[in-house]
GROMACS .gro file of N, CA and C in nm:
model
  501
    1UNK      N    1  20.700  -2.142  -1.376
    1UNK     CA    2  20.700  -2.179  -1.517
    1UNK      C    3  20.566  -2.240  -1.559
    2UNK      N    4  20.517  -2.216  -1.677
    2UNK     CA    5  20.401  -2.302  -1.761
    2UNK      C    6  20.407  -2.386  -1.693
    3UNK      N    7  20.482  -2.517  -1.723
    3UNK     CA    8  20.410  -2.624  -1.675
    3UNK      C    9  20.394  -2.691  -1.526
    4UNK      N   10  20.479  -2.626  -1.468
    4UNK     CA   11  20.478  -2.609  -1.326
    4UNK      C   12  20.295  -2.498  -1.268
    5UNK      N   13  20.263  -2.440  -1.377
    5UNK     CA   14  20.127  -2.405  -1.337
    5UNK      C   15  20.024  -2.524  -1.362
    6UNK      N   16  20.008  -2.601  -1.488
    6UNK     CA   17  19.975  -2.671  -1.594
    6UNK      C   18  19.948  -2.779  -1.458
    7UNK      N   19  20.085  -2.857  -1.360
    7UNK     CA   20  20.069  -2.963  -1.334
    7UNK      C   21  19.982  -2.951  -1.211
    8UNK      N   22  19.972  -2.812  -1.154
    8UNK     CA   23  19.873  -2.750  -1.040
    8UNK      C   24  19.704  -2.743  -1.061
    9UNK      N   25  19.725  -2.803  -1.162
    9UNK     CA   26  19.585  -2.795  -1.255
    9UNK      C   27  19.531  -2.630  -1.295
   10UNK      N   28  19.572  -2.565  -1.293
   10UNK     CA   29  19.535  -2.415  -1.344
   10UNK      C   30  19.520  -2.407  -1.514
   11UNK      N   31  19.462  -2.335  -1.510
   11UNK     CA   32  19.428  -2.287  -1.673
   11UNK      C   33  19.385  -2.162  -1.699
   12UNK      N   34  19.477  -2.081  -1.780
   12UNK     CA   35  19.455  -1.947  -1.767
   12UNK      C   36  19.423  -1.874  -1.941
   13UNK      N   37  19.291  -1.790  -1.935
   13UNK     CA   38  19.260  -1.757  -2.086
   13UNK      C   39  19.331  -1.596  -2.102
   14UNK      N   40  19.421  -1.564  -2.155
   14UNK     CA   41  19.428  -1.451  -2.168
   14UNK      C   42  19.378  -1.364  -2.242
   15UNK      N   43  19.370  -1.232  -2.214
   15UNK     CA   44  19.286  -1.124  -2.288
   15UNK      C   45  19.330  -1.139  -2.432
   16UNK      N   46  19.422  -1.158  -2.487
   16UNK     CA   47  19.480  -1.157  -2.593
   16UNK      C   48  19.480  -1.331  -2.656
   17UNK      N   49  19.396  -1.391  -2.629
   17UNK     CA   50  19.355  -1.540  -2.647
   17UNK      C   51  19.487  -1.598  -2.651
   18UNK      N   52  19.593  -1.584  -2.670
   18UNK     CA   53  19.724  -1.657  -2.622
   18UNK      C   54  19.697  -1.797  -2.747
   19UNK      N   55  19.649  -1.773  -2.881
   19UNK     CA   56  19.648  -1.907  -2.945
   19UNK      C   57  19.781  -1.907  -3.009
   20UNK      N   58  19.828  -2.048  -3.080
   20UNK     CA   59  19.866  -2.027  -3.143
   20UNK      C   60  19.844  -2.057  -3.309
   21UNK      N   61  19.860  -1.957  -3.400
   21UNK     CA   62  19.829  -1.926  -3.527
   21UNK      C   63  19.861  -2.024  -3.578
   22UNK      N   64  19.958  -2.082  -3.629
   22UNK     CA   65  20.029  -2.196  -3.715
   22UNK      C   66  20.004  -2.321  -3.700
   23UNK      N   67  19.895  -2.341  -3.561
   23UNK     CA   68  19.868  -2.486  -3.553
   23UNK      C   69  19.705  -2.454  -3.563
   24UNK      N   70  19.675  -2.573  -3.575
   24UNK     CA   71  19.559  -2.630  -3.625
   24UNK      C   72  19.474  -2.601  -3.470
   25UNK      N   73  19.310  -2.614  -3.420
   25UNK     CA   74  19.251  -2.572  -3.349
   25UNK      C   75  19.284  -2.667  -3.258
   26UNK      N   76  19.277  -2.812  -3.344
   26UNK     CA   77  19.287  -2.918  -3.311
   26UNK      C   78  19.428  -2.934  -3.230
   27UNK      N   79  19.549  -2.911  -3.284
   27UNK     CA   80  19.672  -2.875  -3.225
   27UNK      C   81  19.658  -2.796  -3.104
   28UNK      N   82  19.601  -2.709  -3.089
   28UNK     CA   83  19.585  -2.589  -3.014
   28UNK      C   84  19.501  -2.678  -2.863
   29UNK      N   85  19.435  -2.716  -2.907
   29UNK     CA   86  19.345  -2.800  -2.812
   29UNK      C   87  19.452  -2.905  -2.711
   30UNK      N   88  19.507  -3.033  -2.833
   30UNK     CA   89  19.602  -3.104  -2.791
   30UNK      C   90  19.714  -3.054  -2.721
   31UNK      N   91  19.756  -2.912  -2.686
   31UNK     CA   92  19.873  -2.903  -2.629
   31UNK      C   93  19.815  -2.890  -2.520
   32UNK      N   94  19.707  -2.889  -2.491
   32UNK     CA   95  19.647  -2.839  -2.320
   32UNK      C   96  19.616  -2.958  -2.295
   33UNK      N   97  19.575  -3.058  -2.357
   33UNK     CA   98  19.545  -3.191  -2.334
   33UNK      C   99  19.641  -3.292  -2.251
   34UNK      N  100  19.684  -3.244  -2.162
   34UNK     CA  101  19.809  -3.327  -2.081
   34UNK      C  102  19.799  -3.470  -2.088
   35UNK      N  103  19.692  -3.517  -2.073
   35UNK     CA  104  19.679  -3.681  -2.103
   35UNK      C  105  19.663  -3.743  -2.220
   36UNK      N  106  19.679  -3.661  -2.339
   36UNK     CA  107  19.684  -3.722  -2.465
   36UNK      C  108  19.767  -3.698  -2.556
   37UNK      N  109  19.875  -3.803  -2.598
   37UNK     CA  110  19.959  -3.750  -2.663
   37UNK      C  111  19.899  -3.709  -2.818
   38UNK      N  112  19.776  -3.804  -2.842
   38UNK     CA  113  19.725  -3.787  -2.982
   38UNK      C  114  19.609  -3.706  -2.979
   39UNK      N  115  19.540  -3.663  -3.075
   39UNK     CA  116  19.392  -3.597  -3.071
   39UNK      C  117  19.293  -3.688  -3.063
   40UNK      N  118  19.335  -3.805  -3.127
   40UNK     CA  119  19.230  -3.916  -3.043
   40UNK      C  120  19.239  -4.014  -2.950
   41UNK      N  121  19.328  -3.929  -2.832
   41UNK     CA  122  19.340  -3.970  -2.740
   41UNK      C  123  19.303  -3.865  -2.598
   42UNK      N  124  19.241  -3.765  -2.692
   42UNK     CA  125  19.167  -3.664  -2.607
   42UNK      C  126  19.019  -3.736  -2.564
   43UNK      N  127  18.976  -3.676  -2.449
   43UNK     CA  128  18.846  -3.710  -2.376
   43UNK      C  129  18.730  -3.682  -2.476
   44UNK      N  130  18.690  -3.803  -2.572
   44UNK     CA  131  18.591  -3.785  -2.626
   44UNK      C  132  18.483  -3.725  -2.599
   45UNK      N  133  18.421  -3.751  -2.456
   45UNK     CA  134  18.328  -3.712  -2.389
   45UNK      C  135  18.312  -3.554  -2.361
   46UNK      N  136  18.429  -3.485  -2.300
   46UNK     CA  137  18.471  -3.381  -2.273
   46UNK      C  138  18.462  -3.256  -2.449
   47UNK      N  139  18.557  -3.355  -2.530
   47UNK     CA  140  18.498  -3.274  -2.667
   47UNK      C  141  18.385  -3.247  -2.709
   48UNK      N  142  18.303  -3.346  -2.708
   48UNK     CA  143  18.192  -3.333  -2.749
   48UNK      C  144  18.104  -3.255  -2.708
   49UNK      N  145  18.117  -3.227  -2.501
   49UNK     CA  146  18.064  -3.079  -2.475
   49UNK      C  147  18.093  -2.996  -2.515
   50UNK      N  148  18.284  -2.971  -2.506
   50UNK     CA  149  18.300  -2.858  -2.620
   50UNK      C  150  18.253  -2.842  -2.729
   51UNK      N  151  18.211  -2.910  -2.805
   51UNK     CA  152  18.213  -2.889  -2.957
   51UNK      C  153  18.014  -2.825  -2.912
   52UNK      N  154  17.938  -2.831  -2.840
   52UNK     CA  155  17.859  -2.837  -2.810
   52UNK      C  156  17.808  -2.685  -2.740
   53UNK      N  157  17.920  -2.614  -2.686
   53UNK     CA  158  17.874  -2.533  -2.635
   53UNK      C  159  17.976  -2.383  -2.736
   54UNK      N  160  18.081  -2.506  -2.810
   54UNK     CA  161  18.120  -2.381  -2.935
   54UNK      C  162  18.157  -2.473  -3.058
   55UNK      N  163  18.019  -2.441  -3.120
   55UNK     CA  164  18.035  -2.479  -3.280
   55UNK      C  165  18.159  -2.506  -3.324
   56UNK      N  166  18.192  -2.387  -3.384
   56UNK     CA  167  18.299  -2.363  -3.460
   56UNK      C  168  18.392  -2.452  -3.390
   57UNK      N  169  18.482  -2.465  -3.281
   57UNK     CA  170  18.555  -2.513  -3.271
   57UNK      C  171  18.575  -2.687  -3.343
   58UNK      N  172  18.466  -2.738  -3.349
   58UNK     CA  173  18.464  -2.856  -3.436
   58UNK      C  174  18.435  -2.827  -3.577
   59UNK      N  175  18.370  -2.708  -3.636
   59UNK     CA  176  18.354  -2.701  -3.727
   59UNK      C  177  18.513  -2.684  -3.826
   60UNK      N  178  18.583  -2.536  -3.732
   60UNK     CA  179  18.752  -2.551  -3.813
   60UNK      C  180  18.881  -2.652  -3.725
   61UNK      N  181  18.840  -2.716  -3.661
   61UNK     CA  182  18.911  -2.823  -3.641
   61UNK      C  183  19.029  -2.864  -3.670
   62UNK      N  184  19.081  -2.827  -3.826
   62UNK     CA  185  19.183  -2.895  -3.883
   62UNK      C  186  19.213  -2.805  -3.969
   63UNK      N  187  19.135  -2.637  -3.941
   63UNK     CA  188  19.249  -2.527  -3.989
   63UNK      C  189  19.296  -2.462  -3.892
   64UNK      N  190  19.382  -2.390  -3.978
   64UNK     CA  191  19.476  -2.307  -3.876
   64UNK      C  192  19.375  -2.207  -3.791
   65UNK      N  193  19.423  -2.225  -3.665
   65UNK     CA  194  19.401  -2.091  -3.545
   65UNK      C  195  19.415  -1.974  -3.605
   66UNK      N  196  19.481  -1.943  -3.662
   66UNK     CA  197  19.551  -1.804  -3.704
   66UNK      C  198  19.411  -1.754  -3.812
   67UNK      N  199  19.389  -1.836  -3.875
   67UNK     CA  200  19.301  -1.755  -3.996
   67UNK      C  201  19.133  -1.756  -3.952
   68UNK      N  202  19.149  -1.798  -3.802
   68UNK     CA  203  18.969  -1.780  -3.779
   68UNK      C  204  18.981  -1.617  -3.702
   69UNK      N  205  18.831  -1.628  -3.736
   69UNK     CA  206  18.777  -1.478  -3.697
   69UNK      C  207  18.835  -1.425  -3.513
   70UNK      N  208  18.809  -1.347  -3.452
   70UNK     CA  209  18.866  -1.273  -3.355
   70UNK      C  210  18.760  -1.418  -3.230
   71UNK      N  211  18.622  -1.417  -3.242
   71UNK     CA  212  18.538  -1.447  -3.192
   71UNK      C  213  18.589  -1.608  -3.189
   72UNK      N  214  18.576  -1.639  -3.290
   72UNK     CA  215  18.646  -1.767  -3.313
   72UNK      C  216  18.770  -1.799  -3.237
   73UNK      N  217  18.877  -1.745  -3.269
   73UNK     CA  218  19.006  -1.746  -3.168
   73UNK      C  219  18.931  -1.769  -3.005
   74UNK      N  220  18.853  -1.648  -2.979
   74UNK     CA  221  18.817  -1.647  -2.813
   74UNK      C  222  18.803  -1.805  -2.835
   75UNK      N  223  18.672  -1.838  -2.867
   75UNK     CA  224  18.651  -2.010  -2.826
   75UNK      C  225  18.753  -2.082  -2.817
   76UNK      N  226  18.875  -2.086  -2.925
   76UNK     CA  227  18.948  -2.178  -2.909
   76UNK      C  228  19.007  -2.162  -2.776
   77UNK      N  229  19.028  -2.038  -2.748
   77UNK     CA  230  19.084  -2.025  -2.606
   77UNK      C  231  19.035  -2.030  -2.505
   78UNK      N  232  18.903  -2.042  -2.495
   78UNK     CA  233  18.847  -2.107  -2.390
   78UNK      C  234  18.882  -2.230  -2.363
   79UNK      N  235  18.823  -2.294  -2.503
   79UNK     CA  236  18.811  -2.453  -2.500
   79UNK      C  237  18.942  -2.501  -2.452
   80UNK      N  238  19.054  -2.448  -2.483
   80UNK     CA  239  19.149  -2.520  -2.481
   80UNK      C  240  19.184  -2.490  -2.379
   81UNK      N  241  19.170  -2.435  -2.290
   81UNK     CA  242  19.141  -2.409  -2.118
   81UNK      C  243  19.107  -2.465  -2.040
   82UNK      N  244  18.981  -2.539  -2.091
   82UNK     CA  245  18.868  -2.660  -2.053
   82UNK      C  246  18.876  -2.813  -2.132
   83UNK      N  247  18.930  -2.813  -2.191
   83UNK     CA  248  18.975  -2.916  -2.255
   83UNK      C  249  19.008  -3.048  -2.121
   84UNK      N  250  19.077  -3.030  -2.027
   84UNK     CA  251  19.070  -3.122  -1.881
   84UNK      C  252  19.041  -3.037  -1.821
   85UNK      N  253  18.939  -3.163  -1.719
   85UNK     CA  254  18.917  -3.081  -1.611
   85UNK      C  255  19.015  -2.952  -1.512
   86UNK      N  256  19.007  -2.868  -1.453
   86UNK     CA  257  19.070  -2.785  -1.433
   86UNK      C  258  19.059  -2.755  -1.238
   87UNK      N  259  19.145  -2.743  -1.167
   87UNK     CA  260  19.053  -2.674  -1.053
   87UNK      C  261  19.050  -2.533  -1.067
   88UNK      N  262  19.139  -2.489  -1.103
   88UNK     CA  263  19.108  -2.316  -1.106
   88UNK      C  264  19.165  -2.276  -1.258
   89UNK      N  265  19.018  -2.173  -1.282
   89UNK     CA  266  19.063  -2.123  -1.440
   89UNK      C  267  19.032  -2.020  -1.377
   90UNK      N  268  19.167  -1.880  -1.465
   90UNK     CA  269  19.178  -1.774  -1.441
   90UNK      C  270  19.135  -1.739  -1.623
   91UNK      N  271  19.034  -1.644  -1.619
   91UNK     CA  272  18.936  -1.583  -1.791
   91UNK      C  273  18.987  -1.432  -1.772
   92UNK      N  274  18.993  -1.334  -1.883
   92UNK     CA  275  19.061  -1.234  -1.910
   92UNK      C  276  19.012  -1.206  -1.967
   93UNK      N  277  18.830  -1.134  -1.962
   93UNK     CA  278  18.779  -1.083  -2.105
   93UNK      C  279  18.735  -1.165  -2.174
   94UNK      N  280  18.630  -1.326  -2.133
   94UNK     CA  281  18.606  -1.379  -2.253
   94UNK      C  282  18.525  -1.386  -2.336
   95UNK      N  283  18.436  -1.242  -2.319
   95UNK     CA  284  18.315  -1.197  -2.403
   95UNK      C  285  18.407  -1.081  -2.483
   96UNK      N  286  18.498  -1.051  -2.471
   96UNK     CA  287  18.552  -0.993  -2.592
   96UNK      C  288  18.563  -1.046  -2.732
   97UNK      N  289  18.462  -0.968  -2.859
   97UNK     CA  290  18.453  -1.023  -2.978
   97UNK      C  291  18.351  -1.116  -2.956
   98UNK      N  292  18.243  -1.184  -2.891
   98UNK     CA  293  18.185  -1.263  -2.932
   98UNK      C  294  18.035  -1.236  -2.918
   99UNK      N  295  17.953  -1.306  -3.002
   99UNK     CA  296  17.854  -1.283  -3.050
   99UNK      C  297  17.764  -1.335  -2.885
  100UNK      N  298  17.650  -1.250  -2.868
  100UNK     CA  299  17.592  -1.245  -2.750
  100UNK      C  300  17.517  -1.418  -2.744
  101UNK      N  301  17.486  -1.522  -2.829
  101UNK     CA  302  17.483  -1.592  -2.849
  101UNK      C  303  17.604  -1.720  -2.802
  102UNK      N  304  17.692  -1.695  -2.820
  102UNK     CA  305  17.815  -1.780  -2.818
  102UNK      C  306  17.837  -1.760  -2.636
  103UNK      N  307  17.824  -1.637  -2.626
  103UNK     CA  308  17.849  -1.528  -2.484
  103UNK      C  309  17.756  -1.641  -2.421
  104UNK      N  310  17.618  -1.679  -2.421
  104UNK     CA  311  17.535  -1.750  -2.339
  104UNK      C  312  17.599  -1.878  -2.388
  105UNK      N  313  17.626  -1.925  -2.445
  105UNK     CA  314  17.721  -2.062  -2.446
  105UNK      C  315  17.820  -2.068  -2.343
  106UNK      N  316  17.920  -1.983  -2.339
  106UNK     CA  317  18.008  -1.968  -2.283
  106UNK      C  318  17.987  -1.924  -2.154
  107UNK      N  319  17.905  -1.868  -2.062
  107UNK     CA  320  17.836  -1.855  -1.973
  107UNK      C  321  17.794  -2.004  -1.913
  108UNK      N  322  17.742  -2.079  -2.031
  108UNK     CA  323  17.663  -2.190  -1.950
  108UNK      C  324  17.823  -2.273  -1.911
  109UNK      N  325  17.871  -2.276  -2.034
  109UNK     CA  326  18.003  -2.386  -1.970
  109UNK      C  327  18.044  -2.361  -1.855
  110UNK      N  328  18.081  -2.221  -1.821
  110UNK     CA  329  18.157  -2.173  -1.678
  110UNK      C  330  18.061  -2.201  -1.590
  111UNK      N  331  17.912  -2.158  -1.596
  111UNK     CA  332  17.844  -2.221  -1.489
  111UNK      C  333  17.862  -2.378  -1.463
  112UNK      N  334  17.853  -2.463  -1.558
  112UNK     CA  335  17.853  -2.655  -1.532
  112UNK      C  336  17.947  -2.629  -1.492
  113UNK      N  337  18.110  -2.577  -1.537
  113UNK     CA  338  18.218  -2.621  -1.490
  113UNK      C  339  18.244  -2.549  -1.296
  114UNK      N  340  18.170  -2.425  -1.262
  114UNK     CA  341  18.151  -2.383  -1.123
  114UNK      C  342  18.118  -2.529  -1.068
  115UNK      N  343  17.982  -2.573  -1.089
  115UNK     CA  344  17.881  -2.662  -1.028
  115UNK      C  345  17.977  -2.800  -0.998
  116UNK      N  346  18.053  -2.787  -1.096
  116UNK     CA  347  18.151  -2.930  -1.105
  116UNK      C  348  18.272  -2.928  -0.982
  117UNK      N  349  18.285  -2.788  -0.946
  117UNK     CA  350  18.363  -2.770  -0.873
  117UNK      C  351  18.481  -2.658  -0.893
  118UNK      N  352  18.507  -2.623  -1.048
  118UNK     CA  353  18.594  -2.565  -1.089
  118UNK      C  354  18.591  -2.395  -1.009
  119UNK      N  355  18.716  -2.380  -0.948
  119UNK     CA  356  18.692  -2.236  -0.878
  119UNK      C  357  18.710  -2.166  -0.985
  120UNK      N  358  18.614  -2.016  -1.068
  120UNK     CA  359  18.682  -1.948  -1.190
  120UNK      C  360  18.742  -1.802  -1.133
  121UNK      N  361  18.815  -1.740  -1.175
  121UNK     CA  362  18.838  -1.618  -1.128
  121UNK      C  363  18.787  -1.525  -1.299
  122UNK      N  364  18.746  -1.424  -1.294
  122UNK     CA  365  18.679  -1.411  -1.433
  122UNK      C  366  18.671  -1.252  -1.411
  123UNK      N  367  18.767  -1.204  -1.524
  123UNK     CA  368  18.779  -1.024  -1.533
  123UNK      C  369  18.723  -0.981  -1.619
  124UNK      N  370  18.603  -0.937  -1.635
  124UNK     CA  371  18.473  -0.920  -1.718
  124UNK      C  372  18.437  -0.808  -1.714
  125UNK      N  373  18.393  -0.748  -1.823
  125UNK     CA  374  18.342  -0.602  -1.801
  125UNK      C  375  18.185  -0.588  -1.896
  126UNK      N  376  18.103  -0.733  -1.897
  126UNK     CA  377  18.012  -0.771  -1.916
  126UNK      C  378  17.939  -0.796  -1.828
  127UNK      N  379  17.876  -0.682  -1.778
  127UNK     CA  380  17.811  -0.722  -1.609
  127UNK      C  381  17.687  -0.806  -1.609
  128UNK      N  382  17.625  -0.876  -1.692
  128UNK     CA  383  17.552  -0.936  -1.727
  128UNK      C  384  17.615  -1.092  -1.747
  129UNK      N  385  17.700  -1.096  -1.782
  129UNK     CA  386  17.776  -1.213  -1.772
  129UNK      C  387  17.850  -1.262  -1.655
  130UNK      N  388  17.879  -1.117  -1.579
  130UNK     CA  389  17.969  -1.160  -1.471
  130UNK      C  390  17.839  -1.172  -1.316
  131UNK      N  391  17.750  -1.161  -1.374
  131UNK     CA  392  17.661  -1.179  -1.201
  131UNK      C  393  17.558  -1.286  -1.256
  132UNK      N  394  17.571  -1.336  -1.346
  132UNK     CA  395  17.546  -1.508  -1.373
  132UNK      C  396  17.626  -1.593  -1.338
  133UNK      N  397  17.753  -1.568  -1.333
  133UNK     CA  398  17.830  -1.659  -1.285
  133UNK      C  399  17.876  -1.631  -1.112
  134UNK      N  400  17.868  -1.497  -1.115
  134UNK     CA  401  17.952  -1.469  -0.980
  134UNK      C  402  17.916  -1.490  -0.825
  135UNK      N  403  18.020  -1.550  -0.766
  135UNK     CA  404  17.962  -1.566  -0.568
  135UNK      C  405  18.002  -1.432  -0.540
  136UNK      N  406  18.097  -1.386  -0.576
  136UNK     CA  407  18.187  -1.226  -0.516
  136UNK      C  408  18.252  -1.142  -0.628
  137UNK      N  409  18.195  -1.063  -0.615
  137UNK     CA  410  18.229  -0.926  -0.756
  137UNK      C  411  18.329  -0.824  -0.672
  138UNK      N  412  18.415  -0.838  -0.702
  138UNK     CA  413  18.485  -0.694  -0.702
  138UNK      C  414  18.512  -0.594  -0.775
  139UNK      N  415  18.496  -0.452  -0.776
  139UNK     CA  416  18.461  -0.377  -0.898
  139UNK      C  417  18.621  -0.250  -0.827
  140UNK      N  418  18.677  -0.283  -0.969
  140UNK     CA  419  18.834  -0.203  -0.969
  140UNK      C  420  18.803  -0.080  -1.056
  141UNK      N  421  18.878   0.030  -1.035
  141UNK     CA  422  18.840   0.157  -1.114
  141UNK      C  423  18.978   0.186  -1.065
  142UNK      N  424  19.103   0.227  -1.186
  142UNK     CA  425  19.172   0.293  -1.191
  142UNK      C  426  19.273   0.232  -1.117
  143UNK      N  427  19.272   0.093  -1.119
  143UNK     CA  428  19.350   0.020  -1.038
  143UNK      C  429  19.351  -0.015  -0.932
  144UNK      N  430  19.239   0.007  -0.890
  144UNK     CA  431  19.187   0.015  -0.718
  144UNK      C  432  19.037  -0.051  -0.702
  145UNK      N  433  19.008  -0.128  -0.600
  145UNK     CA  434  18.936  -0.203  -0.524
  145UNK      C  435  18.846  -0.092  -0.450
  146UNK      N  436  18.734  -0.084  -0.572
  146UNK     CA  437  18.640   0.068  -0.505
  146UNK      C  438  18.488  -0.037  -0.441
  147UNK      N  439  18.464  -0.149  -0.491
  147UNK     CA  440  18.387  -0.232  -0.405
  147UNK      C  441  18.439  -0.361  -0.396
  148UNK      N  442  18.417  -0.455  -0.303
  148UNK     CA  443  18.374  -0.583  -0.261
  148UNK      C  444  18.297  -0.639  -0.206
  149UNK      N  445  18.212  -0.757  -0.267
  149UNK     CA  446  18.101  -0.804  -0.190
  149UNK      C  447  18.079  -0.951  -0.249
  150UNK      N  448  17.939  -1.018  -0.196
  150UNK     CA  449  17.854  -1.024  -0.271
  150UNK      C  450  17.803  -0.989  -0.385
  151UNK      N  451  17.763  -1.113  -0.531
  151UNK     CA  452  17.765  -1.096  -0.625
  151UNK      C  453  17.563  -1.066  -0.593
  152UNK      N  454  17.538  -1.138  -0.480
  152UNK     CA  455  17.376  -1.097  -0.493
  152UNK      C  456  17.359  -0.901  -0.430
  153UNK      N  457  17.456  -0.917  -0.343
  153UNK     CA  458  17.420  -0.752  -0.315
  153UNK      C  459  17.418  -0.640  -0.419
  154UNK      N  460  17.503  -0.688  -0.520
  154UNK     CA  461  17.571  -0.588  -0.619
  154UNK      C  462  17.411  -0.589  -0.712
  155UNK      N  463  17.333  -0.694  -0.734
  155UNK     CA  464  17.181  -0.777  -0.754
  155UNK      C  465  17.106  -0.670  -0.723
  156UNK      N  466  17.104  -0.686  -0.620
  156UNK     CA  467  16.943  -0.599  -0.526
  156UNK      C  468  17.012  -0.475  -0.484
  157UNK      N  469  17.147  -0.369  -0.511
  157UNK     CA  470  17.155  -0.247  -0.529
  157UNK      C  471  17.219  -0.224  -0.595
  158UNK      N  472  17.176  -0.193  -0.711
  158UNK     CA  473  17.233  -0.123  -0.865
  158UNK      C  474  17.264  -0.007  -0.866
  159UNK      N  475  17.246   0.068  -0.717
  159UNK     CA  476  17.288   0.202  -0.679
  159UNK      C  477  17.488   0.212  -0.667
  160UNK      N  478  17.483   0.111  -0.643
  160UNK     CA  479  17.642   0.041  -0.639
  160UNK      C  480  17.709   0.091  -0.717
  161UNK      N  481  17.690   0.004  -0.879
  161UNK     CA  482  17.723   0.051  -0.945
  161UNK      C  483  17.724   0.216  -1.005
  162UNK      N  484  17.633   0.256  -1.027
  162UNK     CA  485  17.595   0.382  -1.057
  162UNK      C  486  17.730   0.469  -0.972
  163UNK      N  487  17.726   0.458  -0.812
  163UNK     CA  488  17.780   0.482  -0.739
  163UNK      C  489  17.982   0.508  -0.776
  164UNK      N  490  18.031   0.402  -0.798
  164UNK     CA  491  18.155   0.329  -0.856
  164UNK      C  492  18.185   0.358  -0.977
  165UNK      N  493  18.079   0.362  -1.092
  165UNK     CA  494  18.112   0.333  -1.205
  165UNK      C  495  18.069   0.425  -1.300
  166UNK      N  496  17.941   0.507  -1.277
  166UNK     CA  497  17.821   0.546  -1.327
  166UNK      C  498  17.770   0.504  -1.388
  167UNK      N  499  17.710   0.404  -1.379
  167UNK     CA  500  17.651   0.292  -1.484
  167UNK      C  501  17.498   0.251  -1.435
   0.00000   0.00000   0.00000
């Protein structure tokens, strides 16, 4: 069950940002917030990176989830992922819809939050995004495990890909 994942410390973004519409970003945030029953009883400190590495999320704050843009939604669903610390976040696509800009935002967070300790598991089809962050790439085609390695090997032979993917 949810919160039986929740109390394992996991945090999972789904491809389909999993927000919900009718509450506020701010709401949206607070339900992942396990230690705060109020919004200002969320980790000031912790927001403020968020708000830092995605605008918007402080900017609509106190409108509804539902009426921000596609790109917009992604952030909230990050953030509210990262909102507490986490040991393992499972991401689903989180350069889907977003501006290549926001994309290096969101890049840097997952890197601090790696460095911090956070293990990420991250299903990306932004290979530029995913071998900035990655120790081990596995590359699936058709439902199947056509490489595993090293995220530096996949680096220094791009024949790999080509190979796997034609790319």
């Amino acid at each position: 069950p949810t919160p039986a994942i929740a109390r394992l410390n996991i945090a999972y973004v789904p491809e389909n940002m999993g927000i919900f519409a009718d509450l506020t970003v701010q709401e949206n945030l607070l339900l992942a917030a396990r230690g705060a029953s109020r919004a200002d009883r969320m980790d000031a400190q912790r927001l403020q990176w968020i708000f830092g590495m995605f605008p918007a999320v402080e900017k609509f704050w106190n409108h509804p989830a539902g009426k921000l843009s596609g790109g917009q939604k992604q952030m909230v669903a990050v953030a509210r992922a990262i909102v507490e610390p986490r040991d393992l976040l499972i991401v689903d696509e989180p350069s889907k819809g977003l501006a290549p800009a926001i994309i290096e935002n969101m890049i840097a967070a997952f890197a601090q939050l790696k460095a911090g300790g956070t293990t990420i598991v991250l299903v990306e089809q932004n290979l530029a995004a995913t071998l900035a962050l990655a120790t081990r790439v596995y590359i699936i085609n058709n439902g199947h495990i056509v490489h595993e390695g090293p995220a530096a090997e996949l680096k220094a032979q791009p024949d790999i890909l080509q190979r796997h993917l034609g790319v």
